[in-house]
Amino acid sequence: MSDTKEGIPEPGRDFIRDVVERDLAAGKHKTVVTRFPPEPNGYLHIGHAKAIWINFSIAQEYGGRCNLRFDDTNPAKEEQEYIDAIQRDVRWLGYDWAEHLYHASDYFEQLYDWAEYLIRAGKAYVDDSSAAQIHDMRGTLTEPGRDSPYRSRSVEENLDLFRRMRAREYPNGARVLRAKIDMSSGNINLRDPVLYRILHERHPRTGDTWCIYPTYDFAHGQSDAIEGVTHSLCTLEFEDHRPLYDWFLDNLPVPSRPRQYESARLNIGYTVLSKRFLTQLVRDGCVAGWDDPRMPTLAAFRRRGVPPEAIRDFVRRTGVSRSNGVVDIQMLEHAVRDHLNKAAPRRMGVLRPLKLIIENYPERKTEELEAANHPDDPLAGSRRIPFGRELYVEREDFMENPPKKFYRLSPGREVRLRYAYFVTCREAIKDAAGEVVALRCTYDPLTRGGNAPDGRKVQATLHWVAATQSVPAEIRLYHPLFTRPDPGAGGDFMADLNPNSLEILRDARLEPALSGAAPGAPVQFERQGYFCADIDSRSDRLVFNRTLALRDSYAKAQASEKTAA
Ligand code: ATP
Ligand code: MG
């Protein structure tokens, strides 16, 4: 494997790609076939994005194909809403399964036949034990399991009972079908695993046809074989299932022979990537839904304004390896800033407005000033923004008694208003409580456009909007959902929820060009960060999400001063 200087494998270089290349070179397969196999019991999260990228990009790079296969074997938890959301999110991420959309449920009849095949071969039996009894007899990592009293049933009896399971003769949990492998195997997965359980539950696709459903283990490898999957790529926790995966393929007349390869899961600090927990957050109302922009789901990233290219770049940069680790969320943020810096047009928005009054600017005059849409891209053009005697600036851009190195507004200080003029702060106007409510300023008419003819310099350039010709907006700022990098490590992940993960600013003012912004379309509010209109936004009530803040150079300078002191 060749690595770049930063330790990032070059595109196309990791151990799975090595295996694929070797197999193709050796003529073991004519083409590579992979699959992405989500269970439709929740929305896709960024961990799934990694699996999607691995499977689809490998198929693309080697001229093969990648199937989208729903692993829909547990109708108790699966829903059409999730099936639709998963397809939407895979497409949004930029991948296309063409006509190769499959479901484990497409193979229910075939899987059933193979279960009877195992029974006839004396390799499967119906067990009347309860789930708890089966669990008890399973043994532990250090002790072997014990044989079920039903293990030696005859083939005829097993066939009869299994058919009656299918024929709805028994209630949930009354019986299961198990493989007859080895109760003393060192690998617990081989201790007569369950193949079918009774579940009187309507299936989103097969309706009431079935009341017995195959387990994940019994469905997965055989589905791979039916589809001609060559490389079945999954995460490390399935490594111990691989001997079972192979046992089924060895003992059934399957049409092809896939191989399973495992790589590490993606884990991100301060983030939970488990559908079970994410479902709980949604169900308990800790977030507003699966697409709440604080969630690590693809639907949430889309709503928040994260571009799919950034997610693809990020998962690619995390690499494919066999060692589990936790990735810093800043790595994702870096990829997002990288893309948005290029893609997002610049606008001005004041999040926490403070009025600025220019006393020497004519009372009823307004004018329009030219502002570039992108500093690095002349082709992005420009727009005109209204300017007048009363403006809003950012409250935090004023300090009455500024510390050293605070170069923004304070009494007597001259600054530049971006694309406009130099203004000098004369005085802070306060209310009865002593709170600053406005700034009295003067401007220099000769500095129009932002430069002084006499060449004098200012040390700060501030964003602003016109007081009456700006539009009001609600701004939603998002902070991490959890207060610790390893949520749940203390036992209860709900205890680690950040109570302040959503901050709503209700009085923001934006330049008028933003009133027609399309939901999800990225913009940069100069000096603030990347934003997009939320799907809740209406023309008479604008709502913007902050995708990500820009790095705050002042906060950074302060932090480095503190460490230096
Ligand atoms: P969860 O733990 O969130 O329930 P899962 O593995 O049960 O995830 P599936 O819908 O079965 O969810 O996952 C589909 C595919 O995505 C599987 O191949 C799985 O290995 C992969 N996958 C899920 N989470 C991650 C992750 N964090 N990193 C990499 N791949 C993942
Ligand atoms: Mg799974």
XYZ file of C-alpha atoms and ligand atoms in Angstrom:
597
model
C 0.000 0.000 0.000
C 1.269 3.443 -0.847
C 0.469 6.320 1.458
C 0.696 10.041 0.938
C 2.683 12.183 3.352
C -0.273 12.688 5.706
C -0.716 8.953 6.051
C -3.818 9.034 3.880
C -3.939 6.053 1.551
C -4.034 7.129 -2.053
C -7.405 6.688 -3.714
C -7.676 3.086 -4.783
C -5.252 1.782 -2.183
C -6.337 -0.259 0.819
C -6.371 -3.908 1.788
C -9.800 -4.597 0.312
C -8.870 -3.059 -3.017
C -5.712 -5.157 -2.920
C -7.834 -8.302 -2.533
C -10.148 -7.243 -5.362
C -7.235 -6.500 -7.682
C -5.587 -9.805 -6.845
C -8.802 -11.749 -7.489
C -9.413 -10.008 -10.795
C -5.800 -10.486 -11.888
C -5.936 -14.182 -10.988
C -9.128 -14.577 -13.015
C -11.058 -15.682 -9.934
C -13.876 -13.349 -10.946
C -14.609 -11.678 -14.246
C -16.054 -8.653 -12.525
C -16.477 -7.348 -9.024
C -19.929 -7.320 -7.446
C -20.505 -5.706 -4.057
C -23.643 -4.744 -2.177
C -24.774 -2.286 0.430
C -27.170 -4.140 2.747
C -29.026 -1.781 5.094
C -31.688 -2.990 7.447
C -34.650 -0.616 6.980
C -35.128 -0.015 10.692
C -33.886 3.578 10.807
C -32.303 6.329 8.737
C -28.786 6.049 7.364
C -26.040 7.674 9.414
C -22.537 8.703 8.517
C -21.218 5.248 9.455
C -23.406 3.868 6.700
C -21.965 6.503 4.369
C -18.631 4.828 4.877
C -20.056 1.424 3.975
C -21.833 2.945 0.952
C -18.636 4.576 -0.213
C -16.558 1.393 0.206
C -19.016 -0.762 -1.703
C -20.001 1.632 -4.476
C -16.576 3.140 -5.099
C -14.887 -0.243 -5.356
C -17.510 -1.401 -7.846
C -17.013 1.818 -9.842
C -13.233 1.699 -9.829
C -13.059 -1.889 -11.081
C -15.919 -1.645 -13.565
C -18.261 -3.855 -11.567
C -21.560 -3.153 -9.882
C -22.955 -2.569 -6.445
C -26.406 -3.767 -5.433
C -28.617 -2.026 -2.956
C -30.156 -4.799 -0.898
C -32.568 -4.272 1.912
C -31.918 -6.697 4.706
C -35.618 -6.841 5.541
C -35.807 -9.967 7.665
C -37.312 -8.463 10.810
C -40.744 -6.950 10.033
C -41.240 -6.065 13.699
C -38.846 -3.139 13.313
C -38.864 -2.298 9.628
C -40.940 0.349 7.884
C -41.619 1.726 4.423
C -40.605 5.213 5.606
C -37.091 3.886 6.224
C -36.949 2.058 2.885
C -37.779 5.322 1.081
C -35.395 7.410 3.177
C -32.509 5.011 2.582
C -32.921 5.177 -1.196
C -33.166 8.969 -1.105
C -30.028 9.224 1.025
C -27.900 6.833 -1.040
C -28.807 8.825 -4.174
C -28.098 12.107 -2.432
C -24.674 10.824 -1.465
C -24.065 10.383 -5.174
C -24.447 6.657 -5.790
C -26.663 4.744 -8.161
C -27.573 1.069 -7.982
C -29.244 1.277 -11.455
C -31.644 -1.675 -11.736
C -29.918 -3.604 -8.963
C -32.354 -2.995 -6.151
C -32.994 -6.157 -4.144
C -34.492 -7.290 -0.890
C -33.708 -10.269 1.284
C -37.476 -10.791 1.140
C -37.163 -11.436 -2.629
C -35.462 -14.665 -1.583
C -37.798 -15.843 1.186
C -39.087 -18.785 -0.865
C -35.576 -19.853 -1.893
C -34.290 -19.476 1.672
C -37.174 -21.581 2.917
C -36.315 -24.310 0.408
C -32.713 -24.249 1.557
C -33.844 -24.586 5.169
C -35.734 -27.758 4.195
C -32.623 -28.865 2.313
C -30.598 -28.615 5.520
C -33.303 -30.509 7.439
C -33.271 -33.300 4.865
C -29.489 -33.442 5.113
C -29.801 -33.865 8.895
C -28.194 -30.432 9.380
C -31.100 -28.526 10.893
C -33.754 -29.256 13.503
C -36.813 -27.721 15.066
C -36.253 -26.785 18.686
C -39.218 -26.305 21.058
C -37.038 -24.692 23.733
C -37.787 -21.124 24.762
C -35.432 -18.300 23.866
C -34.224 -18.238 27.480
C -33.538 -21.988 27.487
C -31.635 -21.743 24.223
C -29.627 -18.916 25.655
C -28.866 -20.996 28.793
C -27.719 -23.991 26.769
C -25.455 -21.890 24.609
C -22.555 -21.899 27.078
C -20.011 -19.099 27.308
C -16.697 -18.169 25.780
C -14.992 -20.514 28.269
C -17.628 -23.262 28.602
C -19.065 -25.378 25.792
C -22.795 -25.353 25.136
C -25.199 -28.215 25.847
C -27.275 -30.136 23.312
C -30.947 -29.299 23.173
C -33.237 -32.260 24.037
C -34.792 -31.743 20.578
C -31.508 -32.010 18.715
C -31.981 -35.640 17.709
C -35.419 -35.349 16.136
C -35.896 -37.335 12.954
C -35.796 -35.687 9.551
C -39.508 -36.483 9.063
C -40.506 -34.915 12.359
C -38.387 -31.849 11.681
C -39.871 -31.393 8.206
C -43.380 -31.786 9.553
C -42.851 -29.298 12.389
C -41.089 -26.766 10.178
C -43.923 -26.887 7.624
C -46.424 -26.409 10.417
C -44.405 -23.427 11.663
C -44.852 -21.945 8.219
C -48.543 -22.908 8.197
C -49.235 -20.587 11.150
C -49.948 -23.399 13.600
C -47.835 -21.945 16.414
C -47.613 -18.649 18.239
C -44.559 -16.392 18.317
C -41.619 -17.966 20.085
C -43.115 -21.480 20.268
C -40.386 -23.054 18.141
C -37.350 -22.164 16.094
C -35.379 -23.872 13.368
C -31.697 -24.291 14.232
C -28.689 -25.451 12.271
C -27.090 -28.596 13.684
C -23.415 -27.688 13.771
C -21.383 -28.004 16.958
C -22.481 -27.120 20.499
C -18.894 -27.250 21.722
C -17.428 -25.023 19.020
C -15.045 -22.363 20.261
C -17.081 -19.968 18.114
C -20.438 -19.378 19.752
C -21.957 -18.495 16.384
C -21.503 -22.139 15.375
C -23.374 -23.512 18.399
C -26.502 -24.444 16.500
C -27.539 -20.935 15.467
C -31.186 -20.100 14.932
C -32.206 -20.017 11.247
C -35.920 -19.227 11.488
C -38.183 -17.783 14.140
C -41.946 -17.412 14.278
C -43.082 -13.815 13.985
C -46.734 -13.104 13.284
C -46.030 -9.706 11.865
C -47.047 -8.026 8.596
C -44.061 -7.473 6.335
C -43.825 -4.208 4.319
C -43.276 -6.207 1.135
C -44.530 -9.755 1.611
C -47.560 -8.753 3.680
C -49.048 -11.742 5.499
C -47.471 -14.425 3.316
C -45.018 -15.390 6.010
C -45.140 -15.858 9.747
C -41.636 -17.319 9.943
C -38.654 -15.182 9.063
C -35.005 -16.088 8.448
C -32.356 -14.647 10.749
C -29.776 -12.200 9.465
C -27.127 -14.947 9.437
C -29.255 -17.353 7.437
C -30.325 -14.695 4.924
C -27.172 -12.726 4.389
C -24.602 -14.989 2.776
C -27.201 -16.829 0.712
C -28.553 -13.513 -0.592
C -24.986 -12.611 -1.549
C -24.654 -15.930 -3.370
C -27.965 -15.508 -5.217
C -26.927 -12.056 -6.422
C -23.473 -13.190 -7.504
C -21.762 -10.899 -5.015
C -18.034 -11.525 -5.190
C -16.803 -9.521 -2.202
C -19.154 -9.170 0.742
C -17.792 -6.234 2.695
C -18.860 -5.624 6.261
C -17.640 -4.378 9.614
C -15.354 -6.130 12.082
C -18.093 -7.300 14.440
C -19.073 -9.795 11.738
C -15.661 -11.426 11.732
C -16.861 -14.087 14.187
C -19.832 -14.749 11.920
C -17.633 -15.528 8.928
C -17.235 -19.266 9.773
C -21.029 -19.512 9.860
C -21.324 -17.500 6.637
C -18.973 -20.040 5.036
C -20.717 -23.039 6.641
C -24.000 -22.170 4.926
C -22.289 -21.716 1.567
C -20.464 -25.039 2.024
C -23.623 -26.908 2.950
C -26.148 -25.480 0.498
C -26.387 -25.767 -3.314
C -25.782 -22.040 -3.779
C -25.200 -20.636 -7.290
C -22.008 -18.710 -6.468
C -19.341 -18.393 -3.835
C -18.971 -14.915 -2.268
C -16.297 -14.135 0.317
C -16.709 -11.923 3.312
C -14.133 -9.281 4.257
C -14.336 -7.119 7.342
C -13.019 -3.637 8.038
C -13.310 -1.238 10.950
C -16.473 0.688 11.731
C -16.437 4.431 11.562
C -16.723 5.990 15.038
C -16.739 9.746 15.615
C -16.135 11.596 18.866
C -19.138 13.190 20.661
C -21.387 11.210 18.337
C -23.521 8.096 18.576
C -23.646 5.911 15.471
C -26.035 3.195 16.459
C -29.522 3.031 15.067
C -30.815 1.712 18.367
C -29.721 4.871 20.193
C -30.642 7.187 17.352
C -34.133 5.650 17.318
C -34.387 6.314 21.026
C -33.399 9.978 20.562
C -36.155 10.379 17.991
C -38.781 8.419 19.927
C -38.079 10.193 23.210
C -38.247 13.599 21.548
C -34.636 14.502 22.397
C -34.403 15.753 18.816
C -37.064 16.958 16.391
C -36.784 13.903 14.114
C -34.364 11.798 12.110
C -33.391 14.858 10.069
C -32.875 17.170 13.031
C -29.639 18.906 12.002
C -27.946 17.803 15.237
C -28.274 14.149 14.248
C -25.436 12.257 12.507
C -27.840 11.005 9.828
C -27.427 11.780 6.154
C -30.888 13.386 6.124
C -29.758 15.701 8.930
C -26.507 16.609 7.177
C -28.442 17.448 4.027
C -30.868 19.660 5.936
C -27.979 21.328 7.717
C -26.263 22.221 4.459
C -23.406 19.705 4.462
C -22.544 18.863 0.843
C -22.474 15.170 -0.088
C -19.030 15.639 -1.676
C -17.657 16.580 1.743
C -19.037 13.419 3.311
C -17.535 11.313 0.541
C -14.165 13.012 0.982
C -14.320 12.575 4.720
C -15.099 8.857 4.692
C -12.432 8.320 2.057
C -9.871 10.099 4.215
C -10.750 7.957 7.251
C -9.364 5.029 5.276
C -10.149 1.326 5.227
C -8.380 -0.647 7.906
C -8.825 -3.429 10.392
C -8.168 -1.430 13.539
C -11.025 0.305 15.299
C -10.538 3.897 16.313
C -12.430 7.095 16.937
C -12.205 9.857 14.373
C -12.203 13.479 15.459
C -15.298 15.391 14.344
C -12.939 18.155 13.185
C -11.842 15.919 10.361
C -15.396 16.003 9.014
C -15.629 19.746 9.620
C -12.410 20.242 7.697
C -13.838 18.446 4.679
C -17.058 20.454 4.924
C -15.221 23.809 5.089
C -13.041 22.757 2.203
C -16.057 22.253 -0.040
C -18.170 25.122 1.204
C -15.333 27.595 0.955
C -15.323 26.981 -2.777
C -19.036 26.470 -3.303
C -20.801 28.933 -1.026
C -21.535 32.473 -2.252
C -20.760 35.211 0.279
C -23.507 37.185 1.953
C -23.795 39.361 5.019
C -25.931 38.520 8.010
C -25.848 39.908 11.523
C -26.670 37.252 14.098
C -26.935 39.442 17.219
C -27.666 42.944 15.948
C -26.513 46.198 17.519
C -27.718 49.391 15.877
C -25.096 51.708 14.407
C -26.156 55.269 13.547
C -23.980 57.356 11.212
C -24.648 60.882 12.351
C -23.057 62.674 9.411
C -24.849 60.519 6.792
C -27.785 62.385 5.203
C -31.112 61.613 6.916
C -33.142 60.196 4.058
C -30.360 59.054 1.767
C -29.847 55.389 0.795
C -27.428 53.974 -1.714
C -26.429 50.596 -3.086
C -22.937 49.229 -2.815
C -21.330 46.590 -4.950
C -20.297 43.379 -3.176
C -18.439 40.434 -4.700
C -20.225 37.078 -4.442
C -16.974 35.197 -4.026
C -13.558 36.692 -3.266
C -11.652 33.981 -5.185
C -14.023 33.620 -8.090
C -14.702 36.675 -10.275
C -17.083 34.570 -12.369
C -19.398 34.356 -9.358
C -20.229 38.022 -10.052
C -21.482 40.580 -7.612
C -24.643 41.950 -6.070
C -25.744 45.307 -4.714
C -26.492 45.797 -1.057
C -28.422 48.710 0.425
C -26.638 51.093 2.760
C -28.101 53.913 4.849
C -27.749 56.067 7.917
C -28.866 53.290 10.272
C -27.223 49.909 10.133
C -26.826 46.811 12.244
C -23.477 45.373 13.216
C -22.618 42.366 15.326
C -23.001 43.038 19.038
C -19.733 41.255 19.775
C -17.898 43.595 17.394
C -18.168 46.377 19.979
C -16.425 46.659 23.338
C -16.554 49.757 25.447
C -13.255 49.030 27.175
C -11.427 46.829 24.721
C -8.518 44.663 25.826
C -5.290 44.735 23.846
C -5.644 43.138 20.427
C -9.348 43.826 20.134
C -9.328 45.964 16.990
C -13.032 46.224 16.311
C -15.440 48.936 17.402
C -14.870 50.913 20.589
C -15.183 54.640 21.319
C -12.740 56.560 19.117
C -11.839 53.566 16.942
C -12.122 53.649 13.147
C -13.001 50.438 11.273
C -14.023 49.439 7.771
C -17.543 48.340 6.960
C -17.109 45.702 4.290
C -17.730 47.005 0.720
C -18.870 50.335 2.234
C -17.029 53.029 4.200
C -14.732 53.659 7.129
C -16.724 54.567 10.233
C -15.477 55.880 13.550
C -17.288 55.058 16.759
C -17.992 58.176 18.812
C -20.088 56.971 21.683
C -22.193 54.079 22.969
C -25.833 54.918 23.673
C -27.184 53.071 26.713
C -30.607 52.362 28.120
C -31.661 52.986 31.723
C -30.140 49.666 32.765
C -26.784 50.664 31.347
C -26.991 48.264 28.426
C -25.539 49.448 25.117
C -28.428 49.833 22.652
C -26.782 51.704 19.773
C -23.508 53.201 18.595
C -23.127 56.811 17.527
C -20.654 56.946 14.655
C -19.419 59.152 11.844
C -18.241 58.058 8.422
C -15.721 59.313 5.906
C -17.508 59.767 2.536
C -14.149 59.575 0.718
C -13.694 55.914 1.736
C -16.601 54.605 -0.371
C -15.891 51.035 -1.468
C -13.664 50.479 1.541
C -10.389 52.329 0.931
C -9.042 55.665 2.102
C -7.567 57.949 -0.612
C -4.958 59.125 1.905
C -3.816 55.527 2.354
C -4.587 55.304 6.065
C -5.244 51.827 7.393
C -7.768 50.325 9.774
C -7.272 47.063 11.575
C -10.745 45.572 11.317
C -13.321 45.004 8.606
C -16.814 44.303 9.855
C -19.941 42.903 8.279
C -23.186 44.829 8.571
C -26.696 45.153 7.132
C -28.953 48.170 6.592
C -31.416 48.624 9.441
C -34.648 48.947 7.482
C -33.678 47.214 4.264
C -32.445 44.010 5.886
C -34.736 41.034 6.505
C -35.393 39.458 9.907
C -34.536 35.785 10.370
C -34.352 33.059 12.939
C -30.959 31.413 13.083
C -30.396 27.961 14.523
C -26.961 27.195 15.863
C -26.073 23.581 16.547
C -23.708 22.271 19.164
C -22.682 18.651 19.797
C -25.542 16.445 20.991
C -23.344 14.911 23.656
C -21.122 16.355 26.337
C -18.457 13.682 26.226
C -16.373 12.253 23.392
C -17.520 8.722 24.225
C -21.266 9.039 24.897
C -22.629 6.202 26.972
C -19.241 5.092 28.280
C -20.474 5.988 31.772
C -23.349 3.522 31.407
C -26.232 5.690 30.212
C -25.832 7.659 27.041
C -28.959 9.695 27.791
C -27.119 11.140 30.797
C -24.497 12.503 28.418
C -26.960 14.494 26.290
C -25.958 18.129 25.910
C -28.910 20.221 27.134
C -27.652 23.175 25.070
C -27.194 21.504 21.708
C -29.672 23.842 19.997
C -29.304 27.611 20.263
C -31.915 29.781 18.577
C -31.261 33.406 17.675
C -34.570 35.084 16.930
C -33.523 38.624 16.012
C -30.944 38.138 13.301
C -30.965 40.492 10.279
C -29.841 39.427 6.825
C -29.102 41.275 3.626
C -32.175 41.250 1.360
C -30.606 38.916 -1.231
C -31.068 36.083 1.288
C -34.844 36.272 1.401
C -35.226 33.926 -1.561
C -32.590 31.346 -0.548
C -33.486 27.758 -1.423
C -33.477 25.288 1.490
C -30.155 23.500 1.787
C -28.290 25.802 -0.643
C -25.082 26.854 1.093
C -24.084 30.473 1.720
C -21.280 31.943 3.728
C -22.253 34.746 6.077
C -19.024 36.719 6.019
C -16.968 36.352 9.185
C -19.586 34.005 10.687
C -19.713 30.699 8.943
C -21.678 28.590 6.512
C -25.443 28.647 6.587
C -28.438 27.475 4.586
C -32.146 28.110 4.684
C -33.941 25.414 6.655
C -36.911 23.483 5.286
C -38.963 25.338 7.937
C -38.106 28.668 6.276
C -41.029 30.719 4.820
C -40.845 33.963 2.880
C -42.449 35.801 5.806
C -40.436 33.950 8.430
C -36.923 33.072 7.344
C -35.115 30.300 9.205
C -31.445 29.568 8.626
C -29.268 26.746 9.921
C -25.653 27.274 10.705
C -23.874 24.432 8.963
C -20.561 25.287 10.570
C -18.804 28.311 12.011
C -15.719 29.721 10.355
C -12.702 29.319 12.515
C -12.764 32.311 14.810
C -9.347 33.925 14.540
C -9.931 36.165 17.553
C -10.943 33.250 19.813
C -7.934 31.385 18.489
C -5.562 34.282 19.186
C -6.975 34.558 22.687
C -6.531 30.847 23.266
C -2.936 30.934 22.076
C -2.267 34.003 24.242
C -3.580 32.099 27.241
C -1.376 29.107 26.530
C 1.609 31.407 26.000
C 0.987 33.237 29.303
P -26.383 0.172 13.562
O -25.339 -0.282 14.516
O -26.420 1.636 13.365
O -27.740 -0.420 13.819
P -26.144 -1.773 11.538
O -24.878 -2.384 11.145
O -27.027 -2.631 12.325
O -25.866 -0.373 12.171
P -27.256 -1.966 8.948
O -28.412 -1.281 8.356
O -27.307 -3.431 9.112
O -27.006 -1.258 10.325
O -25.923 -1.549 8.195
C -25.749 -1.659 6.813
C -24.281 -1.705 6.526
O -23.640 -0.543 7.031
C -23.613 -2.895 7.183
O -22.784 -3.519 6.229
C -22.811 -2.300 8.292
O -21.676 -3.047 8.544
C -22.498 -0.914 7.768
N -22.281 0.022 8.861
C -23.147 0.345 9.847
N -22.579 1.195 10.720
C -21.324 1.445 10.270
C -20.231 2.245 10.735
N -20.322 2.978 11.845
N -19.077 2.240 10.012
C -18.977 1.514 8.881
N -19.965 0.749 8.400
C -21.130 0.690 9.072
Mg -26.941 -4.754 10.876
